Coordinates of C-alpha atoms in Angstrom, one line a residue:
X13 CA 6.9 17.9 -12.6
X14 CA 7.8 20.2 -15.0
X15 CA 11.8 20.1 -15.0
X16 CA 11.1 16.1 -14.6
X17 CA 12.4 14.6 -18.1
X18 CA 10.2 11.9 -19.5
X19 CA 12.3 8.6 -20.7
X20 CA 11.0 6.8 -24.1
X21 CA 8.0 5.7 -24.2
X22 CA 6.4 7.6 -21.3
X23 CA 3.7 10.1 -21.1
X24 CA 2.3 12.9 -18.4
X25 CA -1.5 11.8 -19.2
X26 CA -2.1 10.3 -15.6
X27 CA -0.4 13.5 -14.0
X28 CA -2.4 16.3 -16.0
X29 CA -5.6 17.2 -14.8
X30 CA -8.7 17.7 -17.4
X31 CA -9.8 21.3 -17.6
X32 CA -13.5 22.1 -18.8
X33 CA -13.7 24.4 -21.1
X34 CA -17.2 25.4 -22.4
X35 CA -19.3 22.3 -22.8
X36 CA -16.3 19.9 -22.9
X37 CA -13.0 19.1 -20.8
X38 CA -9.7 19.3 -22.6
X39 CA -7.0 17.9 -21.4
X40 CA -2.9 19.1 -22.6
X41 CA -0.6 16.2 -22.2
X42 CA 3.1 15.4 -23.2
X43 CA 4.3 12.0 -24.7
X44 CA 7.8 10.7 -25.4
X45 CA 8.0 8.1 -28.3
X46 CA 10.4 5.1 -28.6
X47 CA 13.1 6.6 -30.1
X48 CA 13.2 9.7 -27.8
X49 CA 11.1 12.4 -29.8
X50 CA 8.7 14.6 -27.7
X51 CA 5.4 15.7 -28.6
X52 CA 2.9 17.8 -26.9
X53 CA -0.9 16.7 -27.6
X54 CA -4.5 18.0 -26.5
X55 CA -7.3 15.7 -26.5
X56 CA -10.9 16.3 -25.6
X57 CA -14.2 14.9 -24.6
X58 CA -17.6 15.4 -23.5
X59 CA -16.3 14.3 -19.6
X60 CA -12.9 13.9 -18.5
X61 CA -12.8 10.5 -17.9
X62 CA -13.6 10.6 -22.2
X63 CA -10.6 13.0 -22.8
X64 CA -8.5 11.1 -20.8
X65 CA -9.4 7.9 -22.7
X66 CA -8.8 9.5 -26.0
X67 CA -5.4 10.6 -24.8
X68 CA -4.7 7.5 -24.2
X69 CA -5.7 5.9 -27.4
X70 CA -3.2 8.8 -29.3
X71 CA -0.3 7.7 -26.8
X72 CA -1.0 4.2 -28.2
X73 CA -0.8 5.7 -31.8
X74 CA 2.6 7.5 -30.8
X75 CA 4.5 4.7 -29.8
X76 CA 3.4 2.1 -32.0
X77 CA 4.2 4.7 -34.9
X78 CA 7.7 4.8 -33.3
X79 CA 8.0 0.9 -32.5
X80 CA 9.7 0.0 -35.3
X81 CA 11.8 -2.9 -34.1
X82 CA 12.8 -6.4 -35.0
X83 CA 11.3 -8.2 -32.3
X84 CA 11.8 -12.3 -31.4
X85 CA 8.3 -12.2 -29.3
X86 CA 5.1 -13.9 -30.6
X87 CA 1.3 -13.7 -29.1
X88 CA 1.9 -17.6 -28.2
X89 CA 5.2 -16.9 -26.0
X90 CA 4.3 -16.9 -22.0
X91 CA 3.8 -14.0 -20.8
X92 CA 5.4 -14.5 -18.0
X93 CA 8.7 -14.7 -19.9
X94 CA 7.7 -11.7 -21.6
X95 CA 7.3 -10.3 -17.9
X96 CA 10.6 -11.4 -16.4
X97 CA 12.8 -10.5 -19.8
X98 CA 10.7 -6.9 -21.0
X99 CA 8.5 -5.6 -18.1
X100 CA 10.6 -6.2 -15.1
X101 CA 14.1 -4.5 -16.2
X102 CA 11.9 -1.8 -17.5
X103 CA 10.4 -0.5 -14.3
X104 CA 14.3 -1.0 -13.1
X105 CA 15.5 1.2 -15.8
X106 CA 12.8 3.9 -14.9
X107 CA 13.8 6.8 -12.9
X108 CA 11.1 6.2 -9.9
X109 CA 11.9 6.4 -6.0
X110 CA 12.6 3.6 -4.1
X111 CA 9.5 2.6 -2.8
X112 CA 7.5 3.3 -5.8
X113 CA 9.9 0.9 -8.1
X114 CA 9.6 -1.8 -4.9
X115 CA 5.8 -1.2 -4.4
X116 CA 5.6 -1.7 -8.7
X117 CA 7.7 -4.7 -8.8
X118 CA 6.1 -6.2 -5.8
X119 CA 2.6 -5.6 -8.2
X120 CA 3.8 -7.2 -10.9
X121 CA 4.9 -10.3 -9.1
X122 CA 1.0 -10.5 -7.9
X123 CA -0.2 -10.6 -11.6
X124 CA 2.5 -12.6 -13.0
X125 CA 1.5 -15.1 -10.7
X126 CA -2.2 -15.0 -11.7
X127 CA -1.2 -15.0 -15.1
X128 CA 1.6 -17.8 -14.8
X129 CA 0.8 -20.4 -17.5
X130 CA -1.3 -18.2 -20.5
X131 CA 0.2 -17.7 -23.9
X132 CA 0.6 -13.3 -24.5
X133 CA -2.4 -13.5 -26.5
X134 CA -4.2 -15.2 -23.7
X135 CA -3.5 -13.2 -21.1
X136 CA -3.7 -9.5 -22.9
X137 CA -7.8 -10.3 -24.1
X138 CA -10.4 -8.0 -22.2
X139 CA -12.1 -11.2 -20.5
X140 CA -8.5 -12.2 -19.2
X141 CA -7.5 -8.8 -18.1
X142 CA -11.0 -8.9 -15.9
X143 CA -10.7 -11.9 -14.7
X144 CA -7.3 -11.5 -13.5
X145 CA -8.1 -8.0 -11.8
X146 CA -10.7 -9.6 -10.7
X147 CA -9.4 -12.5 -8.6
X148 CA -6.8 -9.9 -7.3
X149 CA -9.0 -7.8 -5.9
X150 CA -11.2 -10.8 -4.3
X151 CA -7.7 -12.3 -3.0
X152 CA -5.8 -9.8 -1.6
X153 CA -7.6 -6.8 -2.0
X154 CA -9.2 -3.9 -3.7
X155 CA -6.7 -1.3 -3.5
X156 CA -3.5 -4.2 -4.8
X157 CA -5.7 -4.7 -7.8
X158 CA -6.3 -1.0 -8.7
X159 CA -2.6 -0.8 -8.6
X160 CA -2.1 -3.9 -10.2
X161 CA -4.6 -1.8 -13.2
X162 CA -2.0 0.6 -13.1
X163 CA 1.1 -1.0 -13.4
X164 CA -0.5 -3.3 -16.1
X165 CA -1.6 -0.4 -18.3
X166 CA 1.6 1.6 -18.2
X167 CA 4.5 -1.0 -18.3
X168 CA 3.1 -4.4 -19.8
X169 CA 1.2 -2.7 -22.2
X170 CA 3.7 -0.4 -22.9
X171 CA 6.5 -2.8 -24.0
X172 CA 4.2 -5.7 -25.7
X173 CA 2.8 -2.0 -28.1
X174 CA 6.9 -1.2 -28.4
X175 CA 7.5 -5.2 -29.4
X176 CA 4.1 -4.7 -31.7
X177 CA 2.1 -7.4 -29.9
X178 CA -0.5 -5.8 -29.2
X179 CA -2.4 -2.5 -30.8
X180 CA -3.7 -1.1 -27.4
X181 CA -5.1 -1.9 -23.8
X182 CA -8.4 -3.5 -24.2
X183 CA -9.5 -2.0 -21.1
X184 CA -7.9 1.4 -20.7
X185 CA -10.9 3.6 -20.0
X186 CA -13.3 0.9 -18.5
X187 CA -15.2 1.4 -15.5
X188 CA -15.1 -1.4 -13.5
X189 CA -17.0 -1.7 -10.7
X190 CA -15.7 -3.7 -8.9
X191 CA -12.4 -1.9 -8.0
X192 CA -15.1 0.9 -6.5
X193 CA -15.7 0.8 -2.9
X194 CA -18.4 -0.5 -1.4
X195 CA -21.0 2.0 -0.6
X196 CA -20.0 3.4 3.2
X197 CA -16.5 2.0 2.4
X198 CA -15.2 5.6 2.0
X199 CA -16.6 6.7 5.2
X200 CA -13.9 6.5 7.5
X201 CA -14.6 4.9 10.5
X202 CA -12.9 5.4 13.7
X203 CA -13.4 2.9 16.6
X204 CA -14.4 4.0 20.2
X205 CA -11.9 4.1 23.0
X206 CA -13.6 1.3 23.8
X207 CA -13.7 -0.9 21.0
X208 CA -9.6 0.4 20.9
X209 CA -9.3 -1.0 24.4
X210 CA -11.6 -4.4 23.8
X211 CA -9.3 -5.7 20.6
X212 CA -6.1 -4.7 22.6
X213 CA -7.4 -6.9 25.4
X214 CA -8.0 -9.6 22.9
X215 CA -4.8 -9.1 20.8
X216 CA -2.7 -9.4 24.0
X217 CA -4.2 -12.7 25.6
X218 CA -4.1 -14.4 22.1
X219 CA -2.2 -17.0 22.4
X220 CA 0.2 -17.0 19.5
X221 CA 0.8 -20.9 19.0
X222 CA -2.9 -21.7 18.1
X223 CA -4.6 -21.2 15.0
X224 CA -5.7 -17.7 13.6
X225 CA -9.1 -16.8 15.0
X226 CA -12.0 -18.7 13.0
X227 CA -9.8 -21.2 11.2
X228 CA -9.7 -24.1 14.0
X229 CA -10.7 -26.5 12.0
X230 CA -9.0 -25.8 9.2
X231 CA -6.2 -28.4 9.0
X232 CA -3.9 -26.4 7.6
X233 CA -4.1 -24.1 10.4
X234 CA -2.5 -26.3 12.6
X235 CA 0.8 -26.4 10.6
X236 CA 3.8 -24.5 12.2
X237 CA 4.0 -22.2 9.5
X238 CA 0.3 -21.2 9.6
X239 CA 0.9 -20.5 13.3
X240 CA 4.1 -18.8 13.0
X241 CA 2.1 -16.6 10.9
X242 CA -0.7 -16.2 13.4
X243 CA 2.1 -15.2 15.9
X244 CA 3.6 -12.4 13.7
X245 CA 0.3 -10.9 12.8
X246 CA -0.5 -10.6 16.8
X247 CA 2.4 -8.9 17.2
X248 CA 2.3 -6.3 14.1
X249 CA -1.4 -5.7 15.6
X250 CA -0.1 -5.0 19.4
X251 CA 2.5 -2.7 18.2
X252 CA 0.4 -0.8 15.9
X253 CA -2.7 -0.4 18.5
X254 CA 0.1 0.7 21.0
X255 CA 1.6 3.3 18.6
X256 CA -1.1 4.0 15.2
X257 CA 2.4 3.3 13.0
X258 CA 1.2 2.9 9.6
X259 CA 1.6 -0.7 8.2
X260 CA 4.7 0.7 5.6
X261 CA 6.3 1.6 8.4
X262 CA 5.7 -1.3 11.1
X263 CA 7.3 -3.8 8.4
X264 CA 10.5 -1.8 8.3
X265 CA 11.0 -0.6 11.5
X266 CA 14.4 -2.5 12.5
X267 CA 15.9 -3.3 15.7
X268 CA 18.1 -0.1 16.0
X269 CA 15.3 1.6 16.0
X270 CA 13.7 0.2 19.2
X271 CA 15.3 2.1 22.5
X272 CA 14.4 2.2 26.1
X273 CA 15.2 5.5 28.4
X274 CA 16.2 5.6 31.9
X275 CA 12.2 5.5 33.1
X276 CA 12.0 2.0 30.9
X277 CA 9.4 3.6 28.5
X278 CA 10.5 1.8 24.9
X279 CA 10.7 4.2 22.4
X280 CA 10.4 3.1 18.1
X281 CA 12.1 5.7 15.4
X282 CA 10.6 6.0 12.6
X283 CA 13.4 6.6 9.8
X284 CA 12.6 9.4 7.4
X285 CA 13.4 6.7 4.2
X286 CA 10.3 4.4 5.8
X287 CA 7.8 7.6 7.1
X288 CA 5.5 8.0 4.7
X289 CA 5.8 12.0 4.9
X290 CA 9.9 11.5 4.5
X291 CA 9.8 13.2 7.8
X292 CA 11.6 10.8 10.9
X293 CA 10.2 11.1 14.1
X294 CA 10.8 8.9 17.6
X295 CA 7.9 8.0 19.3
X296 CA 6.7 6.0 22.6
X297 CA 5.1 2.5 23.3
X298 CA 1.8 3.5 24.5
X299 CA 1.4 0.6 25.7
X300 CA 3.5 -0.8 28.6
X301 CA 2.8 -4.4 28.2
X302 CA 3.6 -4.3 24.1
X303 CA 7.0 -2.4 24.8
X304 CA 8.4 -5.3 27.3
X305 CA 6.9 -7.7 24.9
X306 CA 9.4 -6.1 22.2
X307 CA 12.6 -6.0 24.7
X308 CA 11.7 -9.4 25.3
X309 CA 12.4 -10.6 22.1
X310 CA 14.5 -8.2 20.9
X311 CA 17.2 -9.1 17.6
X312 CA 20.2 -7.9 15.7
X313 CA 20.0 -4.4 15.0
X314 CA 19.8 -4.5 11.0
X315 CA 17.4 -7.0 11.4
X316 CA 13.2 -6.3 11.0
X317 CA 11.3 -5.9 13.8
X318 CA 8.5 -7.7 12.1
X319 CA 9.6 -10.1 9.4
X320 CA 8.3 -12.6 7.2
X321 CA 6.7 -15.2 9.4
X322 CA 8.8 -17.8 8.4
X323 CA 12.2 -16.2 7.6
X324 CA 14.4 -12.8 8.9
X325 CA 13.3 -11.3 5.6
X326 CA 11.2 -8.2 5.5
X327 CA 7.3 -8.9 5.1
X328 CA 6.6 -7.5 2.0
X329 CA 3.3 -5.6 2.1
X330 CA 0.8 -7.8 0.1
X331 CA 1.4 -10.4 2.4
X332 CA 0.9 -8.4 5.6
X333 CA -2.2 -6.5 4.2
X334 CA -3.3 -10.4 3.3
X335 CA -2.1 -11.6 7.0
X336 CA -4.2 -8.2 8.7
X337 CA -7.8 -8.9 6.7
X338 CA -7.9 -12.4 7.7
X339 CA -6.9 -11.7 11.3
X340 CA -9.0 -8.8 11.5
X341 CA -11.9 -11.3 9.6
X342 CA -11.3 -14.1 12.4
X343 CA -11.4 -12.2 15.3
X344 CA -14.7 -10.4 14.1
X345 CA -16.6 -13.5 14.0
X346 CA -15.3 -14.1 18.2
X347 CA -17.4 -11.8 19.6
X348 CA -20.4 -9.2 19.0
X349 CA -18.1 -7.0 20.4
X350 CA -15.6 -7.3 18.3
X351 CA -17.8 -7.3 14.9
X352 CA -16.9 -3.7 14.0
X353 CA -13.6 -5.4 12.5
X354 CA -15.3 -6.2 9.3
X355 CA -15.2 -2.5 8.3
X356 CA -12.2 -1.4 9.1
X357 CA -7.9 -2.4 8.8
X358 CA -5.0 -1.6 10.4
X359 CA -4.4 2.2 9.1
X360 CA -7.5 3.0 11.4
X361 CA -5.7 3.0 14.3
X362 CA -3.7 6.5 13.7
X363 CA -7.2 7.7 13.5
X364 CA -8.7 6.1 16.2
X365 CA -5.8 7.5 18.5
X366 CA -5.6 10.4 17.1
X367 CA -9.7 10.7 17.9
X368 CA -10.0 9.5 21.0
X369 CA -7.4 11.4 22.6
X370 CA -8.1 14.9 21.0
X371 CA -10.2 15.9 24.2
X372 CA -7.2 14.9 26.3
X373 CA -4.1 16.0 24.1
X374 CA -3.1 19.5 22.0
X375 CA -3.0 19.3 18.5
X376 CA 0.5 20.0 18.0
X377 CA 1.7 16.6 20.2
X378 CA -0.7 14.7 18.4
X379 CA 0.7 15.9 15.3
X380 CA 3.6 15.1 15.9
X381 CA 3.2 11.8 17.6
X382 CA 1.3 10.6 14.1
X383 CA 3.2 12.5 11.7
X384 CA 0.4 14.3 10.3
X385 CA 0.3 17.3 8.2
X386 CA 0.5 20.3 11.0
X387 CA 4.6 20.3 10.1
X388 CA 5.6 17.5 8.0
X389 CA 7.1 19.5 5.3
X390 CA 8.8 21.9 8.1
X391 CA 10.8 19.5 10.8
X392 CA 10.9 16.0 12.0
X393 CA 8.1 16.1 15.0
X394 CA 9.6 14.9 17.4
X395 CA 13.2 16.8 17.6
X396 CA 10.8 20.1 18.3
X397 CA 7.6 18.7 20.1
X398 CA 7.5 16.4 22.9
X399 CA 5.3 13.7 22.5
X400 CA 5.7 12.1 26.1
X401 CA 2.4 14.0 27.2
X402 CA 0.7 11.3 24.6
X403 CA 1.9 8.3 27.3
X404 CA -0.3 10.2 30.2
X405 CA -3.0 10.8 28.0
X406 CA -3.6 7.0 26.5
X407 CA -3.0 5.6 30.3
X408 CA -5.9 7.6 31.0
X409 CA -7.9 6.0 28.2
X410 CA -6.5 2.3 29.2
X411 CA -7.6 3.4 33.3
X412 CA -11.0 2.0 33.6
X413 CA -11.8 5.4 35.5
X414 CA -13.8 8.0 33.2

């Protein structure tokens, strides 16, 4: 972090840590203004969350002190002009890793779309701001809009201060609580082997041309789109109960990726530039019926394995987060059996797996079947471990013998 140069207009005050010191926490913090000059700054409070808020009011101070520029914007322009012309090539510009530039531009597209229509002054007013984050996090989902808080507070806000168009974020320092999790929603919940095997029974005999689960009489569910839609989701489910993949990964596994060895067992690499831990590994189909199902259909190499419902695209990962929670929501409401999908989404499964099979399994193969911690930062998994033992162990669990 430290040899990491800060561009204009940037700041280490979400990256430093607030230290208590005596009754109060103080927090040392680094900001760049807009025409390149560094300053180092302490700020302080009664509580960190204070001393962070007041660091962020002086970064506000800093840059508008160095924002002197000639700008053509007005509080009545659209801001979603402003967006497309200030905010966008901005985040481009920024020295960020692939997937942390993608995952912020595919943020901001989510609230310039709620905010398509308002004037700047509209859409930068507390109320707005709320309602906005609000409708987000009802739509698509708690954890988008807490990013979506993010991205707001240190890009938009950051060029409409350098174009002096606003004074400062109207809710930088709020607690809102509806961006909190529920109570119990932090409590992870794993699902028994057999719930596990229960929804993989279900996933597998859904029939893909039908509507989602709980939306027959929707009209709209009827259409081929909504039901190419409800086919693609069945299949990102099967592949991630037969494997615990992580939903980053399942949207950009692509056909090269998907082998089958001499004893037919279908194999899925996961790249190191798509793992999560930037560590590869190659893993096996748990289960048989979801690997033939993917040689059965199987595409051109460079193409995903799991696109867009409706075009060869990659399935960005609003919409398949959107796509799981109204699957997962549907199929809930089948069965008492099945309710325990109201509390849980697709990233359970690596836990679930990883759970159910400890009794049957050694760490180290199960460590390197999910790509946990045990040696992420030392190898890829699966050049020194082999995972094949995990194959015996969850035909056990799908065996109806105890």
């Amino acid at each position: 972090m430290a040899n990491a140069k800060l561009a204009p207009g940037a700041h280490t005050i979400a990256s430093c840590t607030p230290k208590k010191v005596g009754d109060h926490y103080e927090l040392n913090w680094c900001v760049r203004d807009l025409e390149g000059r560094m300053y180092r700054k302490r700020s302080q409070g009664p509580t960190a969350g204070e001393a962070r808020r007041r660091a962020y009011e002086k970064a506000d101070e800093v840059l508008r002190a160095s924002a002197d520029v000639a700008t053509t914007w007005t509080p009545a322009d659209s801001i979603t002009k402003f967006i497309d012309a200030e905010v966008e090539p901005a985040i481009k510009a920024r020295r960020l890793s692939v997937s942390s530039r993608a995952r912020y531009l595919g943020v901001l597209k989510h609230y310039r779309a709620y905010t398509k229509g308002k004037s700047i002054a509209a859409a930068t007013t507390a109320p707005s701001l709320l309602k906005t984050l609000r409708s987000i996090a009802d739509d698509i989902g708690i954890e988008t809009a807490r990013q979506t808080r993010s991205v707001v507070s240190n890009y938009v806000f950051q060029q409409l201060i350098f174009h002096q168009l606003v004074t400062s974020n109207p809710i930088r320092g709020m607690s809102l609580d509806f961006l909190k999790a529920e109570p119990g929603e932090g409590r992870k919940y794993y699902p028994s082997r057999e719930e596990w095997r229960r929804f993989l029974g279900f996933v597998l005999a859904d029939a893909p041309d039908s509507p989602m689960p709980g939306k027959a009489g929707i009209p709209q569910a009827h259409k081929a789109s909504a039901k190419a839609r409800h086919a693609r989701i069945i299949q990102f489910t099967e592949l991630q109960l037969a494997t615990g993949l992580r939903a980053s990964e399942a949207r950009q596994i692509v056909w090269s990726d998907v082998t089958q060895d001499d004893q037919g067992v279908v194999w899925v690499t996961v790249r190191p530039e798509i793992s999560k831990t930037k560590t590869g590994r190659t893993i096996p189909v748990l289960v048989p019926e979801v690997g033939e199902s993917l040689l059965a259909r199987r595409g051109e190499d460079d193409d995903p394995v799991l696109p867009q419902p409706t075009s060869t695209r990659f399935w960005d990962k609003a919409g398949v987060h959107k796509a799981v929670r109204e699957y997962y929501e549907g199929v809930a409401g089948t069965s008492e059996g099945l309710a325990f999908l109201k509390q849980i989404r697709s990233h359970t499964w690596r836990g679930c797996l990883n759970t159910i099979t400890t009794g049957i399994l050694s760490p180290d193969v199960r460590a390197a079947y999910f790509g946990h911690t045990e040696a992420m930062n030392r190898r890829s998994y699966t050049d020194h471990v082999n995972v094949r033992p995990m194959l015996g162990g969850v035909e056990s669990l799908l065996s109806d013998e105890e």
